[in-house]
Amino acid sequence: MNTRLLKSKMILYSDEDFVTAISKLLNISRQTASAKLNNESDFTQSEIRIISNHYHLSADDIKTIFVGDDDESEGSS
């Protein structure tokens, strides 16, 4: 997962508290959101759909963020 790209998209929507923003958007706990953002747990297809709709992600963004190489990931929140 390319966490860096996802966070950059979130910043465009003034969501700079990444864990809180994802937990509220997906109606999940902050602990679960943190695990997902730190690549300790995967986002489900429905969660990816919610995130992509909310942040207006393109098909390329979705592929790069959620399907891309683990080498591009950044684990900090």
Tab-separated table of N, CA and C in Angstrom:
chain	number	residue	atom	x	y	z
A	1	MET	N	0.837	-1.183	0.000
A	1	MET	CA	0.000	0.000	0.000
A	1	MET	C	0.885	1.249	0.000
A	2	ASN	N	0.502	2.218	-0.796
A	2	ASN	CA	1.243	3.475	-0.869
A	2	ASN	C	0.582	4.492	0.066
A	3	THR	N	0.961	4.408	1.320
A	3	THR	CA	0.380	5.270	2.352
A	3	THR	C	0.685	6.737	2.085
A	4	ARG	N	1.864	7.007	1.598
A	4	ARG	CA	2.265	8.395	1.337
A	4	ARG	C	1.313	9.063	0.347
A	5	LEU	N	0.958	8.373	-0.729
A	5	LEU	CA	0.046	8.945	-1.725
A	5	LEU	C	-1.350	9.130	-1.140
A	6	LEU	N	-1.835	8.152	-0.382
A	6	LEU	CA	-3.147	8.291	0.241
A	6	LEU	C	-3.159	9.508	1.164
A	7	LYS	N	-2.144	9.656	1.980
A	7	LYS	CA	-2.093	10.793	2.904
A	7	LYS	C	-2.039	12.117	2.148
A	8	SER	N	-1.339	12.149	1.021
A	8	SER	CA	-1.287	13.395	0.240
A	8	SER	C	-2.663	13.745	-0.306
A	9	LYS	N	-3.436	12.740	-0.709
A	9	LYS	CA	-4.804	12.976	-1.180
A	9	LYS	C	-5.689	13.460	-0.027
A	10	MET	N	-5.495	12.892	1.152
A	10	MET	CA	-6.282	13.288	2.318
A	10	MET	C	-6.000	14.737	2.701
A	11	ILE	N	-4.750	15.154	2.602
A	11	ILE	CA	-4.378	16.526	2.934
A	11	ILE	C	-5.101	17.514	2.030
A	12	LEU	N	-5.329	17.147	0.776
A	12	LEU	CA	-6.058	18.022	-0.144
A	12	LEU	C	-7.467	18.328	0.364
A	13	TYR	N	-7.993	17.452	1.214
A	13	TYR	CA	-9.325	17.633	1.796
A	13	TYR	C	-9.230	18.075	3.252
A	14	SER	N	-8.078	18.589	3.635
A	14	SER	CA	-7.818	19.082	4.996
A	14	SER	C	-7.945	18.001	6.058
A	15	ASP	N	-7.744	16.757	5.679
A	15	ASP	CA	-7.754	15.648	6.629
A	15	ASP	C	-6.310	15.309	6.983
A	16	GLU	N	-5.747	16.075	7.918
A	16	GLU	CA	-4.349	15.882	8.284
A	16	GLU	C	-4.172	14.981	9.501
A	17	ASP	N	-5.241	14.718	10.231
A	17	ASP	CA	-5.212	13.721	11.301
A	17	ASP	C	-5.706	12.422	10.649
A	18	PHE	N	-4.761	11.723	10.024
A	18	PHE	CA	-5.100	10.607	9.139
A	18	PHE	C	-5.894	9.508	9.826
A	19	VAL	N	-5.467	9.119	11.003
A	19	VAL	CA	-6.141	8.028	11.718
A	19	VAL	C	-7.580	8.414	12.051
A	20	THR	N	-7.765	9.607	12.589
A	20	THR	CA	-9.113	10.049	12.937
A	20	THR	C	-9.994	10.151	11.698
A	21	ALA	N	-9.461	10.707	10.622
A	21	ALA	CA	-10.240	10.869	9.394
A	21	ALA	C	-10.705	9.513	8.849
A	22	ILE	N	-9.804	8.553	8.806
A	22	ILE	CA	-10.161	7.221	8.288
A	22	ILE	C	-11.123	6.525	9.244
A	23	SER	N	-10.908	6.647	10.537
A	23	SER	CA	-11.805	5.971	11.487
A	23	SER	C	-13.216	6.531	11.386
A	24	LYS	N	-13.347	7.843	11.246
A	24	LYS	CA	-14.678	8.447	11.117
A	24	LYS	C	-15.314	8.096	9.774
A	25	LEU	N	-14.528	8.177	8.703
A	25	LEU	CA	-15.054	7.895	7.368
A	25	LEU	C	-15.572	6.461	7.262
A	26	LEU	N	-14.830	5.523	7.823
A	26	LEU	CA	-15.182	4.107	7.691
A	26	LEU	C	-15.968	3.572	8.886
A	27	ASN	N	-16.174	4.432	9.895
A	27	ASN	CA	-16.887	4.013	11.104
A	27	ASN	C	-16.210	2.798	11.752
A	28	ILE	N	-14.888	2.956	11.923
A	28	ILE	CA	-14.086	1.917	12.573
A	28	ILE	C	-13.307	2.582	13.711
A	29	SER	N	-12.742	1.774	14.585
A	29	SER	CA	-11.983	2.328	15.711
A	29	SER	C	-10.693	2.975	15.219
A	30	ARG	N	-10.160	3.870	16.043
A	30	ARG	CA	-8.879	4.503	15.707
A	30	ARG	C	-7.776	3.440	15.644
A	31	GLN	N	-7.847	2.437	16.496
A	31	GLN	CA	-6.846	1.362	16.497
A	31	GLN	C	-6.876	0.605	15.164
A	32	THR	N	-8.074	0.293	14.685
A	32	THR	CA	-8.209	-0.411	13.411
A	32	THR	C	-7.742	0.468	12.258
A	33	ALA	N	-8.106	1.743	12.289
A	33	ALA	CA	-7.680	2.673	11.242
A	33	ALA	C	-6.161	2.788	11.221
A	34	SER	N	-5.562	2.887	12.394
A	34	SER	CA	-4.112	2.972	12.484
A	34	SER	C	-3.447	1.731	11.905
A	35	ALA	N	-3.977	0.560	12.227
A	35	ALA	CA	-3.421	-0.688	11.702
A	35	ALA	C	-3.494	-0.719	10.179
A	36	LYS	N	-4.591	-0.246	9.625
A	36	LYS	CA	-4.748	-0.228	8.174
A	36	LYS	C	-3.775	0.764	7.535
A	37	LEU	N	-3.622	1.930	8.134
A	37	LEU	CA	-2.710	2.934	7.586
A	37	LEU	C	-1.244	2.551	7.754
A	38	ASN	N	-0.961	1.679	8.703
A	38	ASN	CA	0.409	1.220	8.934
A	38	ASN	C	0.682	-0.140	8.292
A	39	ASN	N	-0.178	-0.542	7.377
A	39	ASN	CA	-0.011	-1.799	6.631
A	39	ASN	C	0.023	-3.033	7.520
A	40	GLU	N	-0.624	-2.959	8.668
A	40	GLU	CA	-0.729	-4.115	9.548
A	40	GLU	C	-2.024	-4.870	9.289
A	41	SER	N	-2.919	-4.261	8.538
A	41	SER	CA	-4.213	-4.833	8.194
A	41	SER	C	-4.610	-4.248	6.845
A	42	ASP	N	-5.327	-5.034	6.046
A	42	ASP	CA	-5.727	-4.570	4.719
A	42	ASP	C	-7.080	-3.868	4.751
A	43	PHE	N	-7.250	-2.917	3.843
A	43	PHE	CA	-8.556	-2.310	3.630
A	43	PHE	C	-9.407	-3.299	2.840
A	44	THR	N	-10.696	-3.382	3.166
A	44	THR	CA	-11.605	-4.235	2.405
A	44	THR	C	-11.986	-3.519	1.108
A	45	GLN	N	-12.578	-4.250	0.190
A	45	GLN	CA	-13.029	-3.645	-1.064
A	45	GLN	C	-14.043	-2.538	-0.816
A	46	SER	N	-14.957	-2.752	0.116
A	46	SER	CA	-15.957	-1.715	0.398
A	46	SER	C	-15.313	-0.487	1.033
A	47	GLU	N	-14.306	-0.687	1.873
A	47	GLU	CA	-13.600	0.439	2.466
A	47	GLU	C	-12.837	1.232	1.399
A	48	ILE	N	-12.221	0.518	0.480
A	48	ILE	CA	-11.513	1.178	-0.628
A	48	ILE	C	-12.490	1.999	-1.450
A	49	ARG	N	-13.660	1.461	-1.692
A	49	ARG	CA	-14.686	2.184	-2.459
A	49	ARG	C	-15.109	3.463	-1.731
A	50	ILE	N	-15.332	3.373	-0.428
A	50	ILE	CA	-15.718	4.543	0.366
A	50	ILE	C	-14.616	5.600	0.325
A	51	ILE	N	-13.380	5.176	0.543
A	51	ILE	CA	-12.247	6.107	0.518
A	51	ILE	C	-12.101	6.741	-0.854
A	52	SER	N	-12.184	5.941	-1.897
A	52	SER	CA	-11.993	6.481	-3.254
A	52	SER	C	-13.107	7.446	-3.627
A	53	ASN	N	-14.315	7.167	-3.208
A	53	ASN	CA	-15.423	8.099	-3.482
A	53	ASN	C	-15.256	9.394	-2.697
A	54	HIS	N	-14.892	9.281	-1.434
A	54	HIS	CA	-14.773	10.459	-0.569
A	54	HIS	C	-13.660	11.398	-1.036
A	55	TYR	N	-12.524	10.815	-1.422
A	55	TYR	CA	-11.365	11.619	-1.813
A	55	TYR	C	-11.237	11.761	-3.341
A	56	HIS	N	-12.251	11.333	-4.062
A	56	HIS	CA	-12.293	11.458	-5.523
A	56	HIS	C	-11.018	10.905	-6.169
A	57	LEU	N	-10.684	9.661	-5.821
A	57	LEU	CA	-9.487	9.039	-6.360
A	57	LEU	C	-9.751	8.505	-7.761
A	58	SER	N	-8.784	8.678	-8.628
A	58	SER	CA	-8.883	8.128	-9.979
A	58	SER	C	-8.579	6.630	-9.928
A	59	ALA	N	-8.859	5.949	-11.025
A	59	ALA	CA	-8.553	4.516	-11.107
A	59	ALA	C	-7.054	4.287	-10.922
A	60	ASP	N	-6.238	5.172	-11.486
A	60	ASP	CA	-4.787	5.050	-11.313
A	60	ASP	C	-4.386	5.257	-9.860
A	61	ASP	N	-5.013	6.233	-9.196
A	61	ASP	CA	-4.738	6.466	-7.772
A	61	ASP	C	-5.060	5.220	-6.963
A	62	ILE	N	-6.222	4.653	-7.211
A	62	ILE	CA	-6.658	3.460	-6.466
A	62	ILE	C	-5.660	2.336	-6.658
A	63	LYS	N	-5.254	2.116	-7.902
A	63	LYS	CA	-4.294	1.051	-8.195
A	63	LYS	C	-2.968	1.318	-7.493
A	64	THR	N	-2.481	2.545	-7.581
A	64	THR	CA	-1.196	2.888	-6.975
A	64	THR	C	-1.242	2.802	-5.456
A	65	ILE	N	-2.322	3.289	-4.869
A	65	ILE	CA	-2.427	3.313	-3.408
A	65	ILE	C	-2.659	1.923	-2.832
A	66	PHE	N	-3.634	1.211	-3.366
A	66	PHE	CA	-4.080	-0.021	-2.717
A	66	PHE	C	-3.531	-1.306	-3.324
A	67	VAL	N	-2.995	-1.238	-4.543
A	67	VAL	CA	-2.510	-2.447	-5.194
A	67	VAL	C	-1.013	-2.378	-5.434
A	68	GLY	N	-0.440	-1.181	-5.312
A	68	GLY	CA	0.973	-0.966	-5.615
A	68	GLY	C	1.904	-1.799	-4.782
A	69	ASP	N	3.175	-1.707	-5.138
A	69	ASP	CA	4.224	-2.462	-4.448
A	69	ASP	C	4.368	-2.006	-3.006
A	70	ASP	N	4.699	-2.925	-2.135
A	70	ASP	CA	4.936	-2.597	-0.733
A	70	ASP	C	6.158	-1.703	-0.574
A	71	ASP	N	7.050	-1.712	-1.563
A	71	ASP	CA	8.240	-0.869	-1.497
A	71	ASP	C	7.910	0.610	-1.459
A	72	GLU	N	6.729	0.978	-1.950
A	72	GLU	CA	6.329	2.377	-1.994
A	72	GLU	C	5.619	2.800	-0.723
A	73	SER	N	5.438	1.912	0.204
A	73	SER	CA	4.649	2.229	1.396
A	73	SER	C	5.478	2.996	2.405
A	74	GLU	N	4.726	3.707	3.246
A	74	GLU	CA	5.338	4.434	4.355
A	74	GLU	C	4.431	4.209	5.543
A	75	GLY	N	4.982	3.713	6.635
A	75	GLY	CA	4.155	3.262	7.726
A	75	GLY	C	3.799	4.253	8.797
A	76	SER	N	4.182	5.515	8.702
A	76	SER	CA	3.863	6.431	9.800
A	76	SER	C	2.487	7.030	9.642
A	77	SER	N	1.885	7.369	10.765
A	77	SER	CA	0.547	7.986	10.715
A	77	SER	C	0.566	9.379	11.237
